[in-house]
PDB file of C-alpha atoms in Angstrom:
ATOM      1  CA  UNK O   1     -19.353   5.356 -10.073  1.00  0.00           C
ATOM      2  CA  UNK O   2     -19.441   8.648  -8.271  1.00  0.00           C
ATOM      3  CA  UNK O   3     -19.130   6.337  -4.457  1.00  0.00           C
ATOM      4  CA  UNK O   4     -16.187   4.719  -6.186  1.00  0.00           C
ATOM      5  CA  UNK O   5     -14.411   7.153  -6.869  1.00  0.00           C
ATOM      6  CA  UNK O   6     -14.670   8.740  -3.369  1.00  0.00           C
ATOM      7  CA  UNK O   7     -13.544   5.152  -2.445  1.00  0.00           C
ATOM      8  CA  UNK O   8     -10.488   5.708  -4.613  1.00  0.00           C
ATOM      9  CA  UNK O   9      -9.600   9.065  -3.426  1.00  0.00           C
ATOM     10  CA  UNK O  10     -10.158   8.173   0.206  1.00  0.00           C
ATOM     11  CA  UNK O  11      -7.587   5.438   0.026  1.00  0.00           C
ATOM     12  CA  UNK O  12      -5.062   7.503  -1.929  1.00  0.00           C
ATOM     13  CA  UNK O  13      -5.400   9.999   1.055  1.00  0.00           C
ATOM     14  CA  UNK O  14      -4.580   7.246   3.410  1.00  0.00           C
ATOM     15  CA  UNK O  15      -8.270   7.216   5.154  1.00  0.00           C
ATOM     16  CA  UNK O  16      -9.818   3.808   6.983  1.00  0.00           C
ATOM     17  CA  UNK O  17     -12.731   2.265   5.824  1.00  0.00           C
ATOM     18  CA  UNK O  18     -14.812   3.458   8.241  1.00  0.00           C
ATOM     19  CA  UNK O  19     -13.992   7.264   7.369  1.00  0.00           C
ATOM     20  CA  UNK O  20     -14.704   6.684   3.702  1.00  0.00           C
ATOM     21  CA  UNK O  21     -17.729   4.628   4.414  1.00  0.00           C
ATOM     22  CA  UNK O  22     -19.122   7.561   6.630  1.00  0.00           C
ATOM     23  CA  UNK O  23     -18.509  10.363   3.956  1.00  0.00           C
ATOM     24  CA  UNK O  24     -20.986   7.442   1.932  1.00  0.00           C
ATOM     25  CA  UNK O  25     -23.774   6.994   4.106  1.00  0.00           C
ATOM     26  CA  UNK O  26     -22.336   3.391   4.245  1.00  0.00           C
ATOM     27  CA  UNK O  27     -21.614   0.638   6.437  1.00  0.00           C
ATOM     28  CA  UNK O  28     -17.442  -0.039   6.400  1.00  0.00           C
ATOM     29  CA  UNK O  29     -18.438  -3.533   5.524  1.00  0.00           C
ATOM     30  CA  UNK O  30     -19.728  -2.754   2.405  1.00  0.00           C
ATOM     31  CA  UNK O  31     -16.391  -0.527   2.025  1.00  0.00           C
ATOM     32  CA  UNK O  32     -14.142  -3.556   2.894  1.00  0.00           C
ATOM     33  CA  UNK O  33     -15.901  -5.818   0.533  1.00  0.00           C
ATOM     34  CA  UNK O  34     -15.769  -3.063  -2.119  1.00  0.00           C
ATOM     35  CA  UNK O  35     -12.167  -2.873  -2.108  1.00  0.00           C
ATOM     36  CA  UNK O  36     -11.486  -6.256  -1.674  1.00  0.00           C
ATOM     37  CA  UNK O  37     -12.938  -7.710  -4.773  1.00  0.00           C
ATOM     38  CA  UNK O  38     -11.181  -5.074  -6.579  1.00  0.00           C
ATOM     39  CA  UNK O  39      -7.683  -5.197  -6.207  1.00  0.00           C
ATOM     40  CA  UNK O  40      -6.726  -4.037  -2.693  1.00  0.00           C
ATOM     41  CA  UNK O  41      -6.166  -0.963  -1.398  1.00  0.00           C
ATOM     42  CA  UNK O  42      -2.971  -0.194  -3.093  1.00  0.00           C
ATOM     43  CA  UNK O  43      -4.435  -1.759  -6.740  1.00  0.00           C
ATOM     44  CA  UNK O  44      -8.102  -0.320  -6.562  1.00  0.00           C
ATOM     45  CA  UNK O  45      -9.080   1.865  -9.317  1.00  0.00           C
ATOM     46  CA  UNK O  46     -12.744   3.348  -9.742  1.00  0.00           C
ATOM     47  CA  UNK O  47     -13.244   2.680 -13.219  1.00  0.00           C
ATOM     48  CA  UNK O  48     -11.300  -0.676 -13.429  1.00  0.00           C
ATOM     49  CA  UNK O  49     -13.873  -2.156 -10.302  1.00  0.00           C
ATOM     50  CA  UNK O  50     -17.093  -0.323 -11.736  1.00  0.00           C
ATOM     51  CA  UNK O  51     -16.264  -2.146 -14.913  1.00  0.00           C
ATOM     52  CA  UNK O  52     -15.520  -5.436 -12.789  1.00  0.00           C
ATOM     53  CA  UNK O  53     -18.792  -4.785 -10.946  1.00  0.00           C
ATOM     54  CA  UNK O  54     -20.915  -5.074 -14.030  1.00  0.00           C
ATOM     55  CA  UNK O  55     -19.252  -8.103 -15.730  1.00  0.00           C
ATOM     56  CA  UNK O  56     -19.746  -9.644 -12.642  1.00  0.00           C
ATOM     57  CA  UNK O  57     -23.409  -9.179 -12.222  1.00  0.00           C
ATOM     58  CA  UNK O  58     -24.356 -10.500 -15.594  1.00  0.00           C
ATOM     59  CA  UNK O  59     -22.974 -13.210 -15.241  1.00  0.00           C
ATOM     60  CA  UNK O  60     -24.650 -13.969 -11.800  1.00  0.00           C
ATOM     61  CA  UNK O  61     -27.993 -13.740 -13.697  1.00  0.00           C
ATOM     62  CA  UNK O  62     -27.171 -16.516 -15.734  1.00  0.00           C
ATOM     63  CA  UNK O  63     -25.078 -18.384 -13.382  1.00  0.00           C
ATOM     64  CA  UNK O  64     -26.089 -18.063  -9.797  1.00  0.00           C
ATOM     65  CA  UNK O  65     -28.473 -21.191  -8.248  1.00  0.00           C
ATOM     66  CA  UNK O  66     -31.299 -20.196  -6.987  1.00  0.00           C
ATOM     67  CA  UNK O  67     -31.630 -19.271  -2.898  1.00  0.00           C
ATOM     68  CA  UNK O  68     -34.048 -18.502  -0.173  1.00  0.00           C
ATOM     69  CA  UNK O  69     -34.415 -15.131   0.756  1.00  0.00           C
ATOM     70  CA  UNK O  70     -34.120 -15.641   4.226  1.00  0.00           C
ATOM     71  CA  UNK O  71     -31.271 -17.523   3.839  1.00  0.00           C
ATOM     72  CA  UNK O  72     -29.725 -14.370   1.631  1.00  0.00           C
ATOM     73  CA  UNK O  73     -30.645 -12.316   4.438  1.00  0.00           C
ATOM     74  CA  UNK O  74     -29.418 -13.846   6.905  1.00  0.00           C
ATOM     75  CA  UNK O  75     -25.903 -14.157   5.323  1.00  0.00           C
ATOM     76  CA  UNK O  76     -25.732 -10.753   4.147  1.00  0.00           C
ATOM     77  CA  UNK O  77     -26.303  -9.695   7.408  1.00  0.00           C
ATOM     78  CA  UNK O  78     -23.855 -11.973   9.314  1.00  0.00           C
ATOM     79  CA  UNK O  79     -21.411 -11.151   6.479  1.00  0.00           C
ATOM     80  CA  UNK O  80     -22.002  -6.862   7.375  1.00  0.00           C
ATOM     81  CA  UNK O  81     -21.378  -7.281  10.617  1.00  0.00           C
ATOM     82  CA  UNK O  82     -18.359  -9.150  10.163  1.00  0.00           C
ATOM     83  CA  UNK O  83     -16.892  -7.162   7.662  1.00  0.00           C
ATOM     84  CA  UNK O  84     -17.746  -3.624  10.086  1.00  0.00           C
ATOM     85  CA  UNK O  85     -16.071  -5.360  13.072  1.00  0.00           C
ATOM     86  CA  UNK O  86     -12.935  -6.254  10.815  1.00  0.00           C
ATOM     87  CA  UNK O  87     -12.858  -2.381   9.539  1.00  0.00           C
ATOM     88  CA  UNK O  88     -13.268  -1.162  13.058  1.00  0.00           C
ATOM     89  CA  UNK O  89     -10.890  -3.493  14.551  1.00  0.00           C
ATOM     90  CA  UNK O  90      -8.006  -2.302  11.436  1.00  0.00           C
ATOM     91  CA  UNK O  91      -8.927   1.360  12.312  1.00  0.00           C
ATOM     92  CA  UNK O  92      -7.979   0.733  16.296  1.00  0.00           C
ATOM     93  CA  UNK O  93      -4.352  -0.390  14.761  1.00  0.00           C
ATOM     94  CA  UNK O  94      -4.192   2.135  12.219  1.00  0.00           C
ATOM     95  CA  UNK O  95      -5.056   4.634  15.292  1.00  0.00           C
ATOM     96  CA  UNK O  96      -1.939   3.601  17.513  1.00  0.00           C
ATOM     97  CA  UNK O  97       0.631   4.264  14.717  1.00  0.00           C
ATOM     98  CA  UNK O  98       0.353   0.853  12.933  1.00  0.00           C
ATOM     99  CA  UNK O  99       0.552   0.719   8.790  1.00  0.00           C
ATOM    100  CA  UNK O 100      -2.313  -0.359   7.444  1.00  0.00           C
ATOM    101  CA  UNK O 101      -1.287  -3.561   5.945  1.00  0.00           C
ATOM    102  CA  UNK O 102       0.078  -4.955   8.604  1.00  0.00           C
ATOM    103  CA  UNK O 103      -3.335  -3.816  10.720  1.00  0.00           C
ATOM    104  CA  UNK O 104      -5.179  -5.584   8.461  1.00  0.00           C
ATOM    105  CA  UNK O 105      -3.049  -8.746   8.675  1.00  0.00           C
ATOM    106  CA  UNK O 106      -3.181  -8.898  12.392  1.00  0.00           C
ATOM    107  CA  UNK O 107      -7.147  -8.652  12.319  1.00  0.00           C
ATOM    108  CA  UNK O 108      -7.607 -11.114   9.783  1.00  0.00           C
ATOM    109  CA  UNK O 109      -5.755 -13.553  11.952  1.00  0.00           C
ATOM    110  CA  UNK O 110      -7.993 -12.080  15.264  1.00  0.00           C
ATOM    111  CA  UNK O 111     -10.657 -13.266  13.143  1.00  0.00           C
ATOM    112  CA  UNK O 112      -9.712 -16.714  12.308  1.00  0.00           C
ATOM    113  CA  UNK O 113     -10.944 -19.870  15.006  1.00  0.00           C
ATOM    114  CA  UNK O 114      -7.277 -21.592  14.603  1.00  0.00           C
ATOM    115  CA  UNK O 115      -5.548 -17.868  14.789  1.00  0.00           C
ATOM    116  CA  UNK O 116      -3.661 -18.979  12.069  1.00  0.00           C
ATOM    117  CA  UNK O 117      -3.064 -18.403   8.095  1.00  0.00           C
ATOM    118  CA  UNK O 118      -0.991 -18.984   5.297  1.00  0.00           C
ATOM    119  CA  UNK O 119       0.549 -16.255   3.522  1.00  0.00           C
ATOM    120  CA  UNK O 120      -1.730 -17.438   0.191  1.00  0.00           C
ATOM    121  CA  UNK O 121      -4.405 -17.464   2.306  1.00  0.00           C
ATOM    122  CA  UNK O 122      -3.634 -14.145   3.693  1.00  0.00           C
ATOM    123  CA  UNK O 123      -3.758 -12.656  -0.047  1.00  0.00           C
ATOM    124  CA  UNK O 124      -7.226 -14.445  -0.877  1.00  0.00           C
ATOM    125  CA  UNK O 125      -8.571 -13.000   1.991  1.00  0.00           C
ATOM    126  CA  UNK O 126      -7.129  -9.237   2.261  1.00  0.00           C
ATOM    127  CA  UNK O 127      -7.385  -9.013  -1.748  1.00  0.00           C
ATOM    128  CA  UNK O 128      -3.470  -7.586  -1.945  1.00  0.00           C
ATOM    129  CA  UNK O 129      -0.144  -9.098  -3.570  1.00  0.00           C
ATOM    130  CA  UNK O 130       2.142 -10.994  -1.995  1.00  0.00           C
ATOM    131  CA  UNK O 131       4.710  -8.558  -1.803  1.00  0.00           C
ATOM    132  CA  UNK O 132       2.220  -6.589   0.567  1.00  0.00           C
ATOM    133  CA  UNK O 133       1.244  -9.752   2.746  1.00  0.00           C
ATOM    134  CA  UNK O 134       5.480 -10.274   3.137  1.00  0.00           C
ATOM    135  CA  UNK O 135       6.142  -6.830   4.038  1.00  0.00           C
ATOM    136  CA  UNK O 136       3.368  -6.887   6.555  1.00  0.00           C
ATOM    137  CA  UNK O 137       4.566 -10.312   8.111  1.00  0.00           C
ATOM    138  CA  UNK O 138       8.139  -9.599   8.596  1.00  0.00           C
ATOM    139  CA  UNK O 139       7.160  -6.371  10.299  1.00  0.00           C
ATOM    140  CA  UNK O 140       4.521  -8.263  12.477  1.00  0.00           C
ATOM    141  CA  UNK O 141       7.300 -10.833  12.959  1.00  0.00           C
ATOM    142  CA  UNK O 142       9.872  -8.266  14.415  1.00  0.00           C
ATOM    143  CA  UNK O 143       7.397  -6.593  16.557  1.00  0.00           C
ATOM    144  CA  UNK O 144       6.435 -10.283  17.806  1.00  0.00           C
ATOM    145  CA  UNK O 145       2.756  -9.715  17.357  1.00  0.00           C
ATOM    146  CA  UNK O 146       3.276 -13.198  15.136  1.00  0.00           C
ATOM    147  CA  UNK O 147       4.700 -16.179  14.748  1.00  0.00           C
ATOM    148  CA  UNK O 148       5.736 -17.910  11.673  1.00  0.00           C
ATOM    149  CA  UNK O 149       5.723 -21.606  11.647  1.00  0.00           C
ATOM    150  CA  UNK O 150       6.836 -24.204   8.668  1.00  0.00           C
ATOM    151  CA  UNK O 151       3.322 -25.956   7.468  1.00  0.00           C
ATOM    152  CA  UNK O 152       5.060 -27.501   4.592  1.00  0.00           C
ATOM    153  CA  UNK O 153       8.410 -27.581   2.925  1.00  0.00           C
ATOM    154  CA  UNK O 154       7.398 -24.636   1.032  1.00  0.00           C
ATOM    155  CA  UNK O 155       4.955 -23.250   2.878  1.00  0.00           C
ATOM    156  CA  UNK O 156       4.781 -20.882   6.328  1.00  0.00           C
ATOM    157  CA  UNK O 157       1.909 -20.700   8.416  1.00  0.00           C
ATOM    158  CA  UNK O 158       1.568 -17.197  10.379  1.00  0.00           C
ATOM    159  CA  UNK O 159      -0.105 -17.490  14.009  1.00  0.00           C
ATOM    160  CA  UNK O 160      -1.344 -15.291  17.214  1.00  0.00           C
ATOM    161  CA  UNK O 161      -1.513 -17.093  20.202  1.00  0.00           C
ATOM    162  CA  UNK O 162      -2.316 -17.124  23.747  1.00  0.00           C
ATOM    163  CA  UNK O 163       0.629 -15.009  24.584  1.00  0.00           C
ATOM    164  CA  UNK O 164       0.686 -12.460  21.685  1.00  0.00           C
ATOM    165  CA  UNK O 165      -0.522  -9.292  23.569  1.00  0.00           C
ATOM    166  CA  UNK O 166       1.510 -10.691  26.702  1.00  0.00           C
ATOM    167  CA  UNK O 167       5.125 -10.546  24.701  1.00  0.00           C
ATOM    168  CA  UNK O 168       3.676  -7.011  23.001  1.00  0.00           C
ATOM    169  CA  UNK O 169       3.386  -5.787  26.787  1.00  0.00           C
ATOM    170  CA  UNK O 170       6.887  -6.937  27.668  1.00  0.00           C
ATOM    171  CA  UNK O 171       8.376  -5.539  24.716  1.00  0.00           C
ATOM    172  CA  UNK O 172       6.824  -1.985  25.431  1.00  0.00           C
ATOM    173  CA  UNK O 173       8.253  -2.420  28.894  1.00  0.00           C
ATOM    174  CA  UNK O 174      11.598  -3.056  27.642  1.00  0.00           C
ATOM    175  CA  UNK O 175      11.578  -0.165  24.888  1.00  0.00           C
ATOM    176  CA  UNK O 176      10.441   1.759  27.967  1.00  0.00           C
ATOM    177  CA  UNK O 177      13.617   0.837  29.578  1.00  0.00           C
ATOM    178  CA  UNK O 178      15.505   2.103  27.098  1.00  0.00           C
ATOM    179  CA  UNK O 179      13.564   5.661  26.863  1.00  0.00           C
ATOM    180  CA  UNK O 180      14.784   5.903  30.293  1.00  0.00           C
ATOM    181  CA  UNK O 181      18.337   5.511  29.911  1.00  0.00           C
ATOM    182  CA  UNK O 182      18.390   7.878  27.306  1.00  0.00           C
ATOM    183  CA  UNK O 183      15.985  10.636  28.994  1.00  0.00           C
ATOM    184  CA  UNK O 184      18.657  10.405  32.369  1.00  0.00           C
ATOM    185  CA  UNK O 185      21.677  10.505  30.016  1.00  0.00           C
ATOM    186  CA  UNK O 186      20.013  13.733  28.330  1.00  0.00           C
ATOM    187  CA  UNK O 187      19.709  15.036  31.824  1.00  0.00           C
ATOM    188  CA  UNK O 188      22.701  14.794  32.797  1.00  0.00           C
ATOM    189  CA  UNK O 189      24.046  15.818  29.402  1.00  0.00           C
ATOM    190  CA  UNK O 190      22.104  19.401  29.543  1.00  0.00           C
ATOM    191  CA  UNK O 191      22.660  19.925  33.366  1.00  0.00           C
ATOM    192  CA  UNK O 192      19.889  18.209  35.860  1.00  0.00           C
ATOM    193  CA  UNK O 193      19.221  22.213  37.699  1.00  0.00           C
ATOM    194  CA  UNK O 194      18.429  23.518  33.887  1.00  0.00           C
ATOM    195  CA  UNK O 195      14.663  23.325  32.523  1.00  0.00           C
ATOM    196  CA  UNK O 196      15.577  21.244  29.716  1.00  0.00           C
ATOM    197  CA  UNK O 197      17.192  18.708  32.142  1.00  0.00           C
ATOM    198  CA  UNK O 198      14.694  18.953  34.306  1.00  0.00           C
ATOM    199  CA  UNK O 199      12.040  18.056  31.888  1.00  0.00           C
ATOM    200  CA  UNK O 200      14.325  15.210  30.872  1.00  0.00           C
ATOM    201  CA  UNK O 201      14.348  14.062  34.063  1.00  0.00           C
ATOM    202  CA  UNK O 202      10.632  13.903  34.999  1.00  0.00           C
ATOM    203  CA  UNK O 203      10.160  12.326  31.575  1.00  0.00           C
ATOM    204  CA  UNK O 204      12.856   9.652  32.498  1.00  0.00           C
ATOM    205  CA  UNK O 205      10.868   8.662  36.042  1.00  0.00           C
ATOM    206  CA  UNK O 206       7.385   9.029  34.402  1.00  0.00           C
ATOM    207  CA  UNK O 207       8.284   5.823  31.920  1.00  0.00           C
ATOM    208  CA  UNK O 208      10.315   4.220  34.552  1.00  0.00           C
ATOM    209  CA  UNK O 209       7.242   4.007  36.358  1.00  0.00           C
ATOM    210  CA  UNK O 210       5.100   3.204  33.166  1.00  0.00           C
ATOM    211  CA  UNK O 211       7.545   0.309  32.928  1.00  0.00           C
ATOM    212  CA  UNK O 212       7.260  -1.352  36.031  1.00  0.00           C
ATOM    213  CA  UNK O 213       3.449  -0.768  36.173  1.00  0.00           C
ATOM    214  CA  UNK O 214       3.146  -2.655  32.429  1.00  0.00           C
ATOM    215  CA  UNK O 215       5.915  -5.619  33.678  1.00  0.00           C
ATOM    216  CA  UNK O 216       3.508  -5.407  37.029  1.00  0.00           C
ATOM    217  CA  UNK O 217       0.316  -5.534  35.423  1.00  0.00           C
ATOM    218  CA  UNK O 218       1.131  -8.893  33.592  1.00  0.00           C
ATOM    219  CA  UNK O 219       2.303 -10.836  36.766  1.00  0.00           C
ATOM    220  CA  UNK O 220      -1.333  -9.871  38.096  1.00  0.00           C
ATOM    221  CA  UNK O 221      -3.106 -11.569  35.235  1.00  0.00           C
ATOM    222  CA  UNK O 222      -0.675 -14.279  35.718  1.00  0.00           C
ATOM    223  CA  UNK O 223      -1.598 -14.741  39.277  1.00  0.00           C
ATOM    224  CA  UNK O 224      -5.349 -14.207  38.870  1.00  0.00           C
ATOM    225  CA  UNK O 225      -5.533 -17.254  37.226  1.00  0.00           C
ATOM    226  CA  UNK O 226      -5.076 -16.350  33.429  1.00  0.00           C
ATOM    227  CA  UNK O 227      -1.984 -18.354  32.604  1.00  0.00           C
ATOM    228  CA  UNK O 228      -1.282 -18.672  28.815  1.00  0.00           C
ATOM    229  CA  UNK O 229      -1.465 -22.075  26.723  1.00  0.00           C
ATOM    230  CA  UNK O 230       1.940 -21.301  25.089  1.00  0.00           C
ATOM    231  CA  UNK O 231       5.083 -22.030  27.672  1.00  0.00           C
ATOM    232  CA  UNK O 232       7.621 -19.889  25.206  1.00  0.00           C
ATOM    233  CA  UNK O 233       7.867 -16.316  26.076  1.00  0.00           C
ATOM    234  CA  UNK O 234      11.431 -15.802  24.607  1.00  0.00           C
TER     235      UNK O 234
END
């Protein structure tokens, strides 16, 4: 009860799973899972999952078929590591400015073979309402980090492809762009000769460079070979 509730107060705080699990002596997996079966992060209460916890485990002693030990083993362990790469992966996102629902979309999709999901699929997985998963989409959807496909009349399929982290790069470039316009316009606003334009000004050729490096970096891939399966880059 006592872990829980450092669970629950580490998520109202807005900490990662790995931050929690290390003020536990825990691996994040365990964390992940924790949370998971309980609601979510925004639903998960200590006393409502300890309660869950319990109900659950008597009924596995009457219910559960029996299973090798090495087989357990081997599972659990498989599962840990999973669920500690998922955790650490979120964190990254979480790390560059990225809300955690939406970090935790984008790695459960990492983690898929197809790269693909429903949005009910989304929820079983991440443990969250649909609200949340919908929020998190859309957002992902503007920032084109996914794409939303019809998989039945009324159902969407959300996907990463081949070309995901190549659109993210061009879109930074062009956002870069714009930084630039607005740093020389500041310049020449404030005066170029005084230190505030000045500043503005070396801040305006700093991310015009960072620009054409990023828009530069991607025709190199391109031309070393690493072309990507999807034609649409629009």
């Amino acid at each position: 009860m006592q872990e829980r509730e450092c669970i629950a107060a580490g998520l109202a705080e807005g900490l990662g799973y790995t931050e929690i699990a290390g003020q536990l002596a825990r691996p994040a997996s365990t964390v992940s899972r924790e949370v998971s079966r309980n609601g979510g992060p925004s639903r998960y209460r200590a006393d409502r999952a300890h309660r869950a916890t319990a109900t659950r485990s008597r009924r596995g002693k009457t219910t559960l078929p029996p299973q090798s030990a090495s087989t357990s083993t081997v599972e659990s362990d498989t599962d840990d590591a999973v669920g500690a790469f998922a955790a650490q992966f979120t964190d990254l996102f979480v790390y560059d400015g990225m809300p955690r629902m939406q970090a935790r979309v984008l790695t459960c999709l990492h983690l898929t073979d197809s790269g693909s999901l429903t949005a009910a699929e989304l929820v079983r997985r991440l443990g969250v309402s649909p609200a949340s998963i919908s929020t998190a989409v859309r957002a992902l959807e503007q920032r084109d980090l996914i794409r939303r496909e019809r998989d039945s009349p009324r159902r969407d399929r959300y996907y990463i492809d081949d070309r995901t982290w190549y659109r993210t790069t061009l879109n930074l470039a062009r956002a870069s762009e714009e930084k630039v316009k607005a740093a020389r316009r500041g310049a020449e606003i404030l005066g170029a000769t005084t230190p505030a334009g000045l500043r503005l000004s070396e801040i305006g050729r700093y991310l015009d460079y960072l620009g054409r490096e990023m828009v530069q970096a991607v025709e190199r891939w391109h031309e070393s070979g690493h072309h990507p399966t999807i034609t649409d880059t629009q």
